Coordinates of C-alpha atoms in Angstrom, one line a residue:
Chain A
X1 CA -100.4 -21.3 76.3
X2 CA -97.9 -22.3 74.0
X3 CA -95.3 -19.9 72.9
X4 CA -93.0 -20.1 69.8
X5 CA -89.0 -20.2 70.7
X6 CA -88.9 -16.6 68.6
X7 CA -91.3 -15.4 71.0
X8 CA -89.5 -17.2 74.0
X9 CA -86.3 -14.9 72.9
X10 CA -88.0 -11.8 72.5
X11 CA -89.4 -11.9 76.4
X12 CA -86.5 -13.4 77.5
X13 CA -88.9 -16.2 78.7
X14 CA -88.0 -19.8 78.4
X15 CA -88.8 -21.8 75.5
X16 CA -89.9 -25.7 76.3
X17 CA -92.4 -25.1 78.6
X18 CA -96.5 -23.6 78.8
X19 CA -97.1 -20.5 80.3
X20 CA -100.5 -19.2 81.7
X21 CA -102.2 -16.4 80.7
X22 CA -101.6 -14.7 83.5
X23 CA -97.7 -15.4 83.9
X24 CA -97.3 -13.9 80.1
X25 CA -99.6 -10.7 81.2
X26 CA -96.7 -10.0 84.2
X27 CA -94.1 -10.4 81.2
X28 CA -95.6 -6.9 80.2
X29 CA -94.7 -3.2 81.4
X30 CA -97.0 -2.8 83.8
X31 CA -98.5 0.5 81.6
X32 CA -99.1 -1.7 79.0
X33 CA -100.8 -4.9 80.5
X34 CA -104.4 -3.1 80.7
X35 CA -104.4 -2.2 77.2
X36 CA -103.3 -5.2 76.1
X37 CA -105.8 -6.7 77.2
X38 CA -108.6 -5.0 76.6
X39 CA -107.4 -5.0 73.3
X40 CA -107.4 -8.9 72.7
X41 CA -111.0 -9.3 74.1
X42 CA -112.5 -6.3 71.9
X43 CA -110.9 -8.5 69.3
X44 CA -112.4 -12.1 70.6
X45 CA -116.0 -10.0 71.0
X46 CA -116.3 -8.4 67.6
X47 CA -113.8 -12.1 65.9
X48 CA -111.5 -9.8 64.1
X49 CA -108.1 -9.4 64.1
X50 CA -106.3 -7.0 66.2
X51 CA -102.5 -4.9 66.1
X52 CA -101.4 -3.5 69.3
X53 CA -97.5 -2.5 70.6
X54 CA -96.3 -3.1 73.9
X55 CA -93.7 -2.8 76.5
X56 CA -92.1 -6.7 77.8
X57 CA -89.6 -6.6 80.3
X58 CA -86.7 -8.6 79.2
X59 CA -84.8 -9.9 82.5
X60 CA -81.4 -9.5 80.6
X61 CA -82.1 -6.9 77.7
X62 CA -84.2 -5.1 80.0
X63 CA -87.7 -3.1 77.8
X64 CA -88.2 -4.5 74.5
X65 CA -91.0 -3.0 72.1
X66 CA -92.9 -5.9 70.5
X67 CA -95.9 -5.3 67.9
X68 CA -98.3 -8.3 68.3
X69 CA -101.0 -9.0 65.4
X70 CA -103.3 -11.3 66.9
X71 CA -106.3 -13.4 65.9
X72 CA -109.3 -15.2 68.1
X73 CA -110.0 -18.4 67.1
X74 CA -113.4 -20.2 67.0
X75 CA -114.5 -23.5 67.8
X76 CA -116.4 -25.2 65.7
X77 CA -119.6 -24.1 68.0
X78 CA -118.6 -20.7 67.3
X79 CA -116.7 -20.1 70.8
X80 CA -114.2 -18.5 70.9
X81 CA -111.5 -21.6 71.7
X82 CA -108.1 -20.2 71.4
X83 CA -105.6 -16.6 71.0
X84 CA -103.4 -17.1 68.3
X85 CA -100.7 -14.2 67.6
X86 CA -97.4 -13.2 66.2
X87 CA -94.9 -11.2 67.8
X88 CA -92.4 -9.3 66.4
X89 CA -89.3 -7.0 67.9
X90 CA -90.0 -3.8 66.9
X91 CA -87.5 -2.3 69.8
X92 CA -84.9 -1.0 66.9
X93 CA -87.6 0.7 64.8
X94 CA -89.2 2.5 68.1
X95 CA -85.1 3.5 69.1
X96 CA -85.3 5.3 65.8
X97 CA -88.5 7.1 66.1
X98 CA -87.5 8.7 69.5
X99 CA -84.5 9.7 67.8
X100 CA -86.2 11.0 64.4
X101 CA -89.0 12.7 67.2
X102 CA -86.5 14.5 69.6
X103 CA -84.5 15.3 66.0
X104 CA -87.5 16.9 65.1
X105 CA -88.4 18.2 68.7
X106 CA -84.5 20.4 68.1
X107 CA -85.5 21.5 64.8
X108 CA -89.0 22.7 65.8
X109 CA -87.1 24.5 68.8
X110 CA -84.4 25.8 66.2
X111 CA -87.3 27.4 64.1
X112 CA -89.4 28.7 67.0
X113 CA -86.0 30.7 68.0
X114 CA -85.5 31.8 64.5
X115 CA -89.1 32.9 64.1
X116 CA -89.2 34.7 67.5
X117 CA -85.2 36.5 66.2
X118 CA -87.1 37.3 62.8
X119 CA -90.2 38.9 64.4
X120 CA -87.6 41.0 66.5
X121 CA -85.8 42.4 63.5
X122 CA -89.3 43.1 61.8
X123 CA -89.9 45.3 65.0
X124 CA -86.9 47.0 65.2
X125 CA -87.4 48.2 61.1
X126 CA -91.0 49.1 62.2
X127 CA -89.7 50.9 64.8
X128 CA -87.1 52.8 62.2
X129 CA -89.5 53.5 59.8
X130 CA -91.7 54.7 62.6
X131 CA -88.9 57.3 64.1
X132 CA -88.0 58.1 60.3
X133 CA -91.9 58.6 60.0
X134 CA -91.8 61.3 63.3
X135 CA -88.5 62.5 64.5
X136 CA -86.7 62.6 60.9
X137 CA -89.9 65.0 60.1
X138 CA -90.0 67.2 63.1
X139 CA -85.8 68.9 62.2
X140 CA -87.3 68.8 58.7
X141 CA -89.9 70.9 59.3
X142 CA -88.2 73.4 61.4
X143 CA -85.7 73.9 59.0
X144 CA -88.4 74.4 56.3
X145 CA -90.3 76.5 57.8
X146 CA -87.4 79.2 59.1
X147 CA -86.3 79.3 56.2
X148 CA -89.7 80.6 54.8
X149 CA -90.1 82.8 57.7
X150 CA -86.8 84.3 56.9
X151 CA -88.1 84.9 53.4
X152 CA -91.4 86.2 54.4
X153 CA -90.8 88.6 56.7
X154 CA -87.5 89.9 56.5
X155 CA -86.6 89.7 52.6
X156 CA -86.2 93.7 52.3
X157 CA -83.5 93.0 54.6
X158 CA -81.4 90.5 53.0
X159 CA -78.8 90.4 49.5
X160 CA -80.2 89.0 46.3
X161 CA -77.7 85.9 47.1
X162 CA -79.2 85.6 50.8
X163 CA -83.2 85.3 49.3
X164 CA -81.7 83.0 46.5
X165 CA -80.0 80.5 49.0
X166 CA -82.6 80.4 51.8
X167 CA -85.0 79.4 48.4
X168 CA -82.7 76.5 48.0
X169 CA -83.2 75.7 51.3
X170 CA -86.8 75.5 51.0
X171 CA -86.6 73.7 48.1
X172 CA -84.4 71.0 49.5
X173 CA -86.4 71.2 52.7
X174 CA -89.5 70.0 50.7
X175 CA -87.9 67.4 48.4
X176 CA -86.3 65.6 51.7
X177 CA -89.8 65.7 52.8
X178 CA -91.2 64.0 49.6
X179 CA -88.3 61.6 49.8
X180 CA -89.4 60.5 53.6
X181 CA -92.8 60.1 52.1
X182 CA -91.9 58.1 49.1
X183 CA -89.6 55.7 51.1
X184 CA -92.0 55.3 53.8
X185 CA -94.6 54.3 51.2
X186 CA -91.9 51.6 49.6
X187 CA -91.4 50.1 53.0
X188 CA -94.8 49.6 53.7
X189 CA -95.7 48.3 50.5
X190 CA -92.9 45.9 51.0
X191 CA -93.9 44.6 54.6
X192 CA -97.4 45.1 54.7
X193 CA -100.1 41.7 55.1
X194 CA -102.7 42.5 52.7
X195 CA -105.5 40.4 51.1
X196 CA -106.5 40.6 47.8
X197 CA -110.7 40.8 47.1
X198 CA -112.3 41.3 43.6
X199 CA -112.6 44.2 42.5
X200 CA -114.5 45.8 39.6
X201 CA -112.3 47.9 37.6
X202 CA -115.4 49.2 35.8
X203 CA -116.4 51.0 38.7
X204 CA -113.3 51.6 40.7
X205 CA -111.4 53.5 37.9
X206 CA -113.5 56.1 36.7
X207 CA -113.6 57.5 40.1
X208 CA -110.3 56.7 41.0
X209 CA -109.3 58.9 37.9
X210 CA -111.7 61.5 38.6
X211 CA -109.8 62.0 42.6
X212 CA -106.3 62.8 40.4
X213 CA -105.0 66.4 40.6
X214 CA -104.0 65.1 36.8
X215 CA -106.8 64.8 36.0
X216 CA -108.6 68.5 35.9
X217 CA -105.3 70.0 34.4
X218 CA -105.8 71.7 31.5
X219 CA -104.5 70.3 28.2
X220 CA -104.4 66.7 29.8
X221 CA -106.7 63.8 28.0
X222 CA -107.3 61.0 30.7
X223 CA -109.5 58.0 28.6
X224 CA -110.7 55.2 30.2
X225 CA -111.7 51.7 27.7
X226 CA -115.3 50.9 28.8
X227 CA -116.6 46.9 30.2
X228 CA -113.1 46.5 32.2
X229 CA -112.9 43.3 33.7
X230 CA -112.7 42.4 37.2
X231 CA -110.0 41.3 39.2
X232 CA -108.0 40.3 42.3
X233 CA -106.4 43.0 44.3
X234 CA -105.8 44.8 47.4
X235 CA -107.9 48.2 46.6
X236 CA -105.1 50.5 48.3
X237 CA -102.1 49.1 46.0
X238 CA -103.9 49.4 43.0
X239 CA -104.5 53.0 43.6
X240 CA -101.2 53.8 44.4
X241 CA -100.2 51.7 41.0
X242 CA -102.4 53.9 38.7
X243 CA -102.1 57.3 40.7
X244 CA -98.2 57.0 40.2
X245 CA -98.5 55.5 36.5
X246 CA -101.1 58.2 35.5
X247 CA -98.4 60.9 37.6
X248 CA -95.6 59.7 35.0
X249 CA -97.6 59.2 32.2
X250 CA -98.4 63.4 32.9
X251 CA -95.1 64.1 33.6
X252 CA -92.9 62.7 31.5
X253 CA -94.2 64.9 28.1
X254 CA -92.3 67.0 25.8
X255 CA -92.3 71.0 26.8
X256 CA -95.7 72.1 25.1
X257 CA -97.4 68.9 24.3
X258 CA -100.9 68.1 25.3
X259 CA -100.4 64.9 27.6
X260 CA -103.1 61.9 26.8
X261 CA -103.0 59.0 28.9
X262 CA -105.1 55.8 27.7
X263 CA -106.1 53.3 30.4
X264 CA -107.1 49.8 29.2
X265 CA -107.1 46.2 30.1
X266 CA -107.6 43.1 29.1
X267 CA -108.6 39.5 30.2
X268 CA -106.5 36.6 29.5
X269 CA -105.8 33.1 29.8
X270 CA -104.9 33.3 33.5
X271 CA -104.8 36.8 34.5
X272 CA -105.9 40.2 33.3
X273 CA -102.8 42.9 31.8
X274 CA -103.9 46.5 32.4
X275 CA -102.1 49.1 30.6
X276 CA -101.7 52.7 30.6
X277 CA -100.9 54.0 27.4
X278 CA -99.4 57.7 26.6
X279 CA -97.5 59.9 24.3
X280 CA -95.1 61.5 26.3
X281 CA -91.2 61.4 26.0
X282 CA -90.5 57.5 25.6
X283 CA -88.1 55.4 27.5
X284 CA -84.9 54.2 26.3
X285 CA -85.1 50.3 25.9
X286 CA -81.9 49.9 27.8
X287 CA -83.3 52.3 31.1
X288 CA -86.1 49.3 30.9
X289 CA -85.6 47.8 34.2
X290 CA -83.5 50.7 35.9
X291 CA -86.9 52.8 36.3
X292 CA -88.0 49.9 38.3
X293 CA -85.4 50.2 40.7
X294 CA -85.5 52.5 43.7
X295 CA -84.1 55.7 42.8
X296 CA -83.7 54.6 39.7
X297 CA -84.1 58.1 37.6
X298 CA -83.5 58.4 34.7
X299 CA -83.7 62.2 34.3
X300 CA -81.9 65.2 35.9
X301 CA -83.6 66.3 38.9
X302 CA -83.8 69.7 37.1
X303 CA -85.9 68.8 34.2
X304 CA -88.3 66.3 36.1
X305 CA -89.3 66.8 39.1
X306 CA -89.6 63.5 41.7
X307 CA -87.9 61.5 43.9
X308 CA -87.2 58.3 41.9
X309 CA -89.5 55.9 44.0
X310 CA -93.1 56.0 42.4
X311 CA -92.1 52.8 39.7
X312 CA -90.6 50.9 42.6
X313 CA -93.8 51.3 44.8
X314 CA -95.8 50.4 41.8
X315 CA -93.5 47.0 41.2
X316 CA -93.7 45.8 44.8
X317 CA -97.5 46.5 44.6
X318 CA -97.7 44.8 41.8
X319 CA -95.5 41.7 42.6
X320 CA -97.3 41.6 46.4
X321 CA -100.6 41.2 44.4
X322 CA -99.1 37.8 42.4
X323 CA -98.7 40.1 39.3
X324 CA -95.8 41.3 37.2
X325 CA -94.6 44.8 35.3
X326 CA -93.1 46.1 32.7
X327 CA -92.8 48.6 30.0
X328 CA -92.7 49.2 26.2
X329 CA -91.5 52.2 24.5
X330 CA -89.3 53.8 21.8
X331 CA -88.3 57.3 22.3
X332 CA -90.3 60.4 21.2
X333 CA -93.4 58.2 20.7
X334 CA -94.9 57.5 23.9
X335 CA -94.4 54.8 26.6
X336 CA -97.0 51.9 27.6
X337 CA -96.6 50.7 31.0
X338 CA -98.6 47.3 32.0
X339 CA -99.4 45.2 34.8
X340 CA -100.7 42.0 35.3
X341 CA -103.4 40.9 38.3
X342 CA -104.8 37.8 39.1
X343 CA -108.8 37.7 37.1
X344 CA -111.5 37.8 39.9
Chain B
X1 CA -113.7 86.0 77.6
X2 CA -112.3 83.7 75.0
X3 CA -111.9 80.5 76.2
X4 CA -108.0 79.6 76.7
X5 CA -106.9 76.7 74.3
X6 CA -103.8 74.5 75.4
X7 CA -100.8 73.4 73.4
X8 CA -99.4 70.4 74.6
X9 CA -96.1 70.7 72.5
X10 CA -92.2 69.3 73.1
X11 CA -90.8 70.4 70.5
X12 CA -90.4 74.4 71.0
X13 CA -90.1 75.0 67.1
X14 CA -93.2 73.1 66.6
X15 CA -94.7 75.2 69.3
X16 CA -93.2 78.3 67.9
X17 CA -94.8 78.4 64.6
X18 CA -98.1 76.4 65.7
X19 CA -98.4 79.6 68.1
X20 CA -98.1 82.0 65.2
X21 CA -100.0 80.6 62.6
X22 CA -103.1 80.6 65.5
X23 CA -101.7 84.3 65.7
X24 CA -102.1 84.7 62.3
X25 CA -105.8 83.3 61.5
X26 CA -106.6 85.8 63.9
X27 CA -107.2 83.5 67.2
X28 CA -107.1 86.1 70.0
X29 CA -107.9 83.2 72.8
X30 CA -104.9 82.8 75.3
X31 CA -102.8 79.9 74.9
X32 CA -101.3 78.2 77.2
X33 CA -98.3 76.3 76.1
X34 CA -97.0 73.2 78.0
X35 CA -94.0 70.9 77.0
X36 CA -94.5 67.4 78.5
X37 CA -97.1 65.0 79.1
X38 CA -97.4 65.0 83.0
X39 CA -97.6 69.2 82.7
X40 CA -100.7 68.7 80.9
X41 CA -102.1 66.4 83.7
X42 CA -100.8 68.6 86.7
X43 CA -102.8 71.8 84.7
X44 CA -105.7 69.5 83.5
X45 CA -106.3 68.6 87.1
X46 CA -105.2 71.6 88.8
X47 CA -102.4 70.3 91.2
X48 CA -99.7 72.0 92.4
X49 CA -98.3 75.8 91.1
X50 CA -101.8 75.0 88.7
X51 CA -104.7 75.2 91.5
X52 CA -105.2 78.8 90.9
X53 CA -107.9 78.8 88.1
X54 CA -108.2 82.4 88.0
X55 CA -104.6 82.0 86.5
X56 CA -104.7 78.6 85.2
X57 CA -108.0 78.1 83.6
X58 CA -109.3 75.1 82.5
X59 CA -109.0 75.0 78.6
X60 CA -112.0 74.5 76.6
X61 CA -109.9 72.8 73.5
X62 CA -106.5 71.1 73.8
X63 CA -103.6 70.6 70.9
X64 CA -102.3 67.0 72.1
X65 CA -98.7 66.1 70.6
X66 CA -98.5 62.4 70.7
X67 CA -94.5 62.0 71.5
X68 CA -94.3 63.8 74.3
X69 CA -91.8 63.0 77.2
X70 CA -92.6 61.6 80.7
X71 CA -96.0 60.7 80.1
X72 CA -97.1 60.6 75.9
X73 CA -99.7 62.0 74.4
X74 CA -101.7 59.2 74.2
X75 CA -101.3 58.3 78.1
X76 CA -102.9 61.9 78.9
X77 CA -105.8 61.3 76.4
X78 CA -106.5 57.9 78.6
X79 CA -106.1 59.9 81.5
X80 CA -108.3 62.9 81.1
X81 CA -111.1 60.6 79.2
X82 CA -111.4 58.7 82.6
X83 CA -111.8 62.2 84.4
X84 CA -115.8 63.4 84.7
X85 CA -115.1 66.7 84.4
X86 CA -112.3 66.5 81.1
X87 CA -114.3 63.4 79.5
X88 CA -116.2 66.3 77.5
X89 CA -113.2 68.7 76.5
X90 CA -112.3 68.9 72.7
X91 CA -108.9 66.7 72.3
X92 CA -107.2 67.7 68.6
X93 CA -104.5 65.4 68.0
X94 CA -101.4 67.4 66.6
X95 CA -98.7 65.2 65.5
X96 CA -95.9 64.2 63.0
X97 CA -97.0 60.3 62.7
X98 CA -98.6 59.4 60.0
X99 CA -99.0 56.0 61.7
X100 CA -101.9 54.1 61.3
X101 CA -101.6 52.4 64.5
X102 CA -101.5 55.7 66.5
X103 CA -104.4 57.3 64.6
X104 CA -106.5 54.4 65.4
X105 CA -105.3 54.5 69.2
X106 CA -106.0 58.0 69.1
X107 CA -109.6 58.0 68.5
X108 CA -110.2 54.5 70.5
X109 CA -109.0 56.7 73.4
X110 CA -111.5 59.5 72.4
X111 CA -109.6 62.1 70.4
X112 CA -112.2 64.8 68.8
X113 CA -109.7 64.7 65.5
X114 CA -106.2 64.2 64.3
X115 CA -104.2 66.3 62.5
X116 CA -100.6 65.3 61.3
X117 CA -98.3 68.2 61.0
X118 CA -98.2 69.8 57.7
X119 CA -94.8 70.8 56.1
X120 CA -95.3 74.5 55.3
X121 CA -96.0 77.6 57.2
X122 CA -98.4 78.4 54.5
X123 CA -100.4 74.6 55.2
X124 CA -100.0 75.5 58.9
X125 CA -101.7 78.9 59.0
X126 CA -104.8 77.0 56.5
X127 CA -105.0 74.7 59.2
X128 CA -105.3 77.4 62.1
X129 CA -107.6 79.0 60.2
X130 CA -109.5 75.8 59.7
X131 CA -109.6 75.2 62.9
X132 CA -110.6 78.7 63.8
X133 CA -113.6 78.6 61.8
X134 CA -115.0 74.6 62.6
X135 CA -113.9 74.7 66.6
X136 CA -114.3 78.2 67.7
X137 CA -116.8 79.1 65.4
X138 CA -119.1 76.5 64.0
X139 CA -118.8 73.7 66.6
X140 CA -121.0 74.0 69.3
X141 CA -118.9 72.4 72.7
X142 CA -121.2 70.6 75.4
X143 CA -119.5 72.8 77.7
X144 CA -122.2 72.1 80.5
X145 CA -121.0 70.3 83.6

């Protein structure tokens, strides 16, 4: 066969003479010489055209990647009378790509270790909130509970001042253990995998409503709009959205007024916005996004009771469901706090 | 005889007040009260100082703390669910995690119930008396061998 003096440099073969086929097949990395050719006579049985890379052994330059495009000729009987291809170097480009591959072979290492450091820390919080969760509890306890045992059974026994402070005690005792609750809660609305299903508000809220403490005080209104849409959420979050919105709403009235708490929603262009509607105190526009934050009270301890943490768990709820929220309100008449969800 | 009921408690306040609240819903069955995890096994299966069961009797309803040391809670409720003659015996998980992980170990392992630990002595002596009234009272034990 005839080779092309571009060709003849690329194997490193000499260019004025004929080779045979055989002498050009033993210019190949021995790896490669099957597939070469079994690729050429697919290509001569089926007459198409045909793309293959190989190894050659260059006696100076040593391997040299080539890419061949090659074509079977036919005689004018329709045998096949001749292999014609084209050969190209592509030993520069292939350099490359085992540098761009063991590039990406480090990176894929680098994120593998970064993955494997991250899951660690995600442990070691779970772990924390898990001893917060049990041996933070366990002193609490104690402490709560001598104190009441103290008051119990041997009040005759102790000053005014004695009875008042071992109250205080209690008291504290019990709001520590709220506050434990209410940050557990937080952290595990903030790390927890969920998946959101549809869900029929039209169903789920009425009894939702009807599970509140709020909700059989006297004096308090709860209303509920009728044909509420569906939507997208994880069934758990959205509880402990409205349970702490319908707690506030409650809460947050003047001494003496009749609390009434309206929940509605609506469907929009690409989401539904539920609100909860009621007439207590009002927010200040400026304490708009502090409520949001964790402990972000507004209110002495003394005139509200709480710990500061129920908006927070209602925002990440709401942002972990795709959804955003946000108040209106003008002090003295009443506050509406919404949420949107993804529509089912 | 009442049948005796075993605490399996670390923490001696815990065990303190869980002891009087039973006291106070008006439980008059012994209690035995044992602090870590490989206690409960030795008594459970009678080795040792426990081989006397004229002094040691088997319990007919176990308290289980989960945190316990040397062997936990949970490794005693896999042991004594493997054991033909405890496989029956009423486990009630007494514990401060609210964990969902452990509750769902719990009763994979075979716990009767789980109780977390309430805050108050006032929730503590409704739950004795809860308790009282369902497992001493109501429930009916297999307690055939």
């Amino acid at each position: 066969m005839t080779i092309s003096p571009r060709t003849a440099a690329i194997y490193g073969l000499a260019p004025d003479r004929k080779y045979t086929r055989e002498e050009m097949r033993l210019a190949l990395h021995p790896d490669d010489r099957d597939r070469a050719r079994n690729a050429a006579k697919a290509a001569a049985a089926a007459g198409t055209d045909y793309e293959i890379e190989y190894r050659v052994m260059h006696p100076a330059l040593g391997l040299r990647w080539v890419a061949v495009t090659g074509r079977p000729i036919f005689g004018a009987d329709g045998e096949l009378a001749a292999m014609m291809g084209v050969v190209q170097d592509i030993t520069d480009r292939k350099n490359a790509e085992n540098v761009l591959r063991t590039q990406n072979e480090v990176l894929e290492r680098h994120v593998a270790e970064r993955t494997v450091k991250l899951r660690e820390t995600i442990g070691e919080l779970e772990a924390f909130s898990y001893s917060v969760s049990h041996d933070m509890r366990a002193p609490l306890r104690s402490m709560h509970s001598y104190a009441e045992l103290l008051l119990e059974e041997h009040s005759a026994s102790l000053a005014p001042a004695a009875r008042h402070y071992l109250t205080r005690i209690r008291a504290n005792a019990e709001r520590l253990e709220l506050l434990v609750r209410d940050v557990l809660a937080y952290s595990k609305v903030a790390k927890e995998e969920i998946e959101l299903k549809p869900l029929d508000l039209d169903a789920f809220l009425p009894a939702l409503v009807q599970q509140m403490p709020e909700s059989h005080a006297s004096g308090v209104t709860i209303s509920i709009q009728p044909a509420l849409p569906r939507v997208l959420a994880h069934e758990a979050y959205l509880s402990q959205i409205f349970t702490n919105l319908v707690a506030n709403a409650v809460k947050f009235v003047a001494p003496g007024a009749s609390p009434l708490v309206e929940i509605a929603a609506i469907r929009r262009e690409g989401d539904v916005k539920i609100t909860v509607r009621d007439n207590g105190i009002g927010i200040d526009a400026e304490d708009f996004d502090r409520i949001f934050q964790i402990f972000g009270r507004v209110h002495a301890d003394r005139a509200f009771e709480g710990t500061g943490i129920g908006l927070a768990i209602a925002k990440k709820a709401v942002q972990r469901m795709g959804g955003d929220i946000g108040v209106e309100s003008v002090i003295g008449a009443g506050s509406t706090f919404w949420f949107t969800l993804p529509k089912a | 005889m009442n049948p005796t009921i075993l605490l399996v408690e670390d923490n001696e306040d815990d065990a303190f007040f869980m002891r009087r609240a039973l006291r106070d819903a008006g439980i008059e069955n012994p209690v035995v009260h044992l602090e870590d995890g490989r206690e409960a096994i030795d008594y459970l299966s009678g080795n040792g100082k426990y081989a006397d069961r004229a002094a040691f009797p088997l319990p007919a309803i176990v308290f289980l703390d989960l945190k316990l040391p040397i062997k936990t809670g949970l490794q005693v409720l896999e042991w004594l669910r493997r054991e033909p003659s405890l496989m029956k015996l009423i486990v009630i998980v007494l514990t401060s995690s609210n964990e969902p992980v452990d509750l769902k170990r719990a009763y994979q392992l075979g716990a009767n119930s789980y109780v977390v630990k309430p805050l108050t002595g006032a929730q503590l002596l409704e739950l004795a008396a809860a308790f009282k009234l369902w497992w001493l009272k109501i429930n009916r034990p297999d307690s055939g061998g």
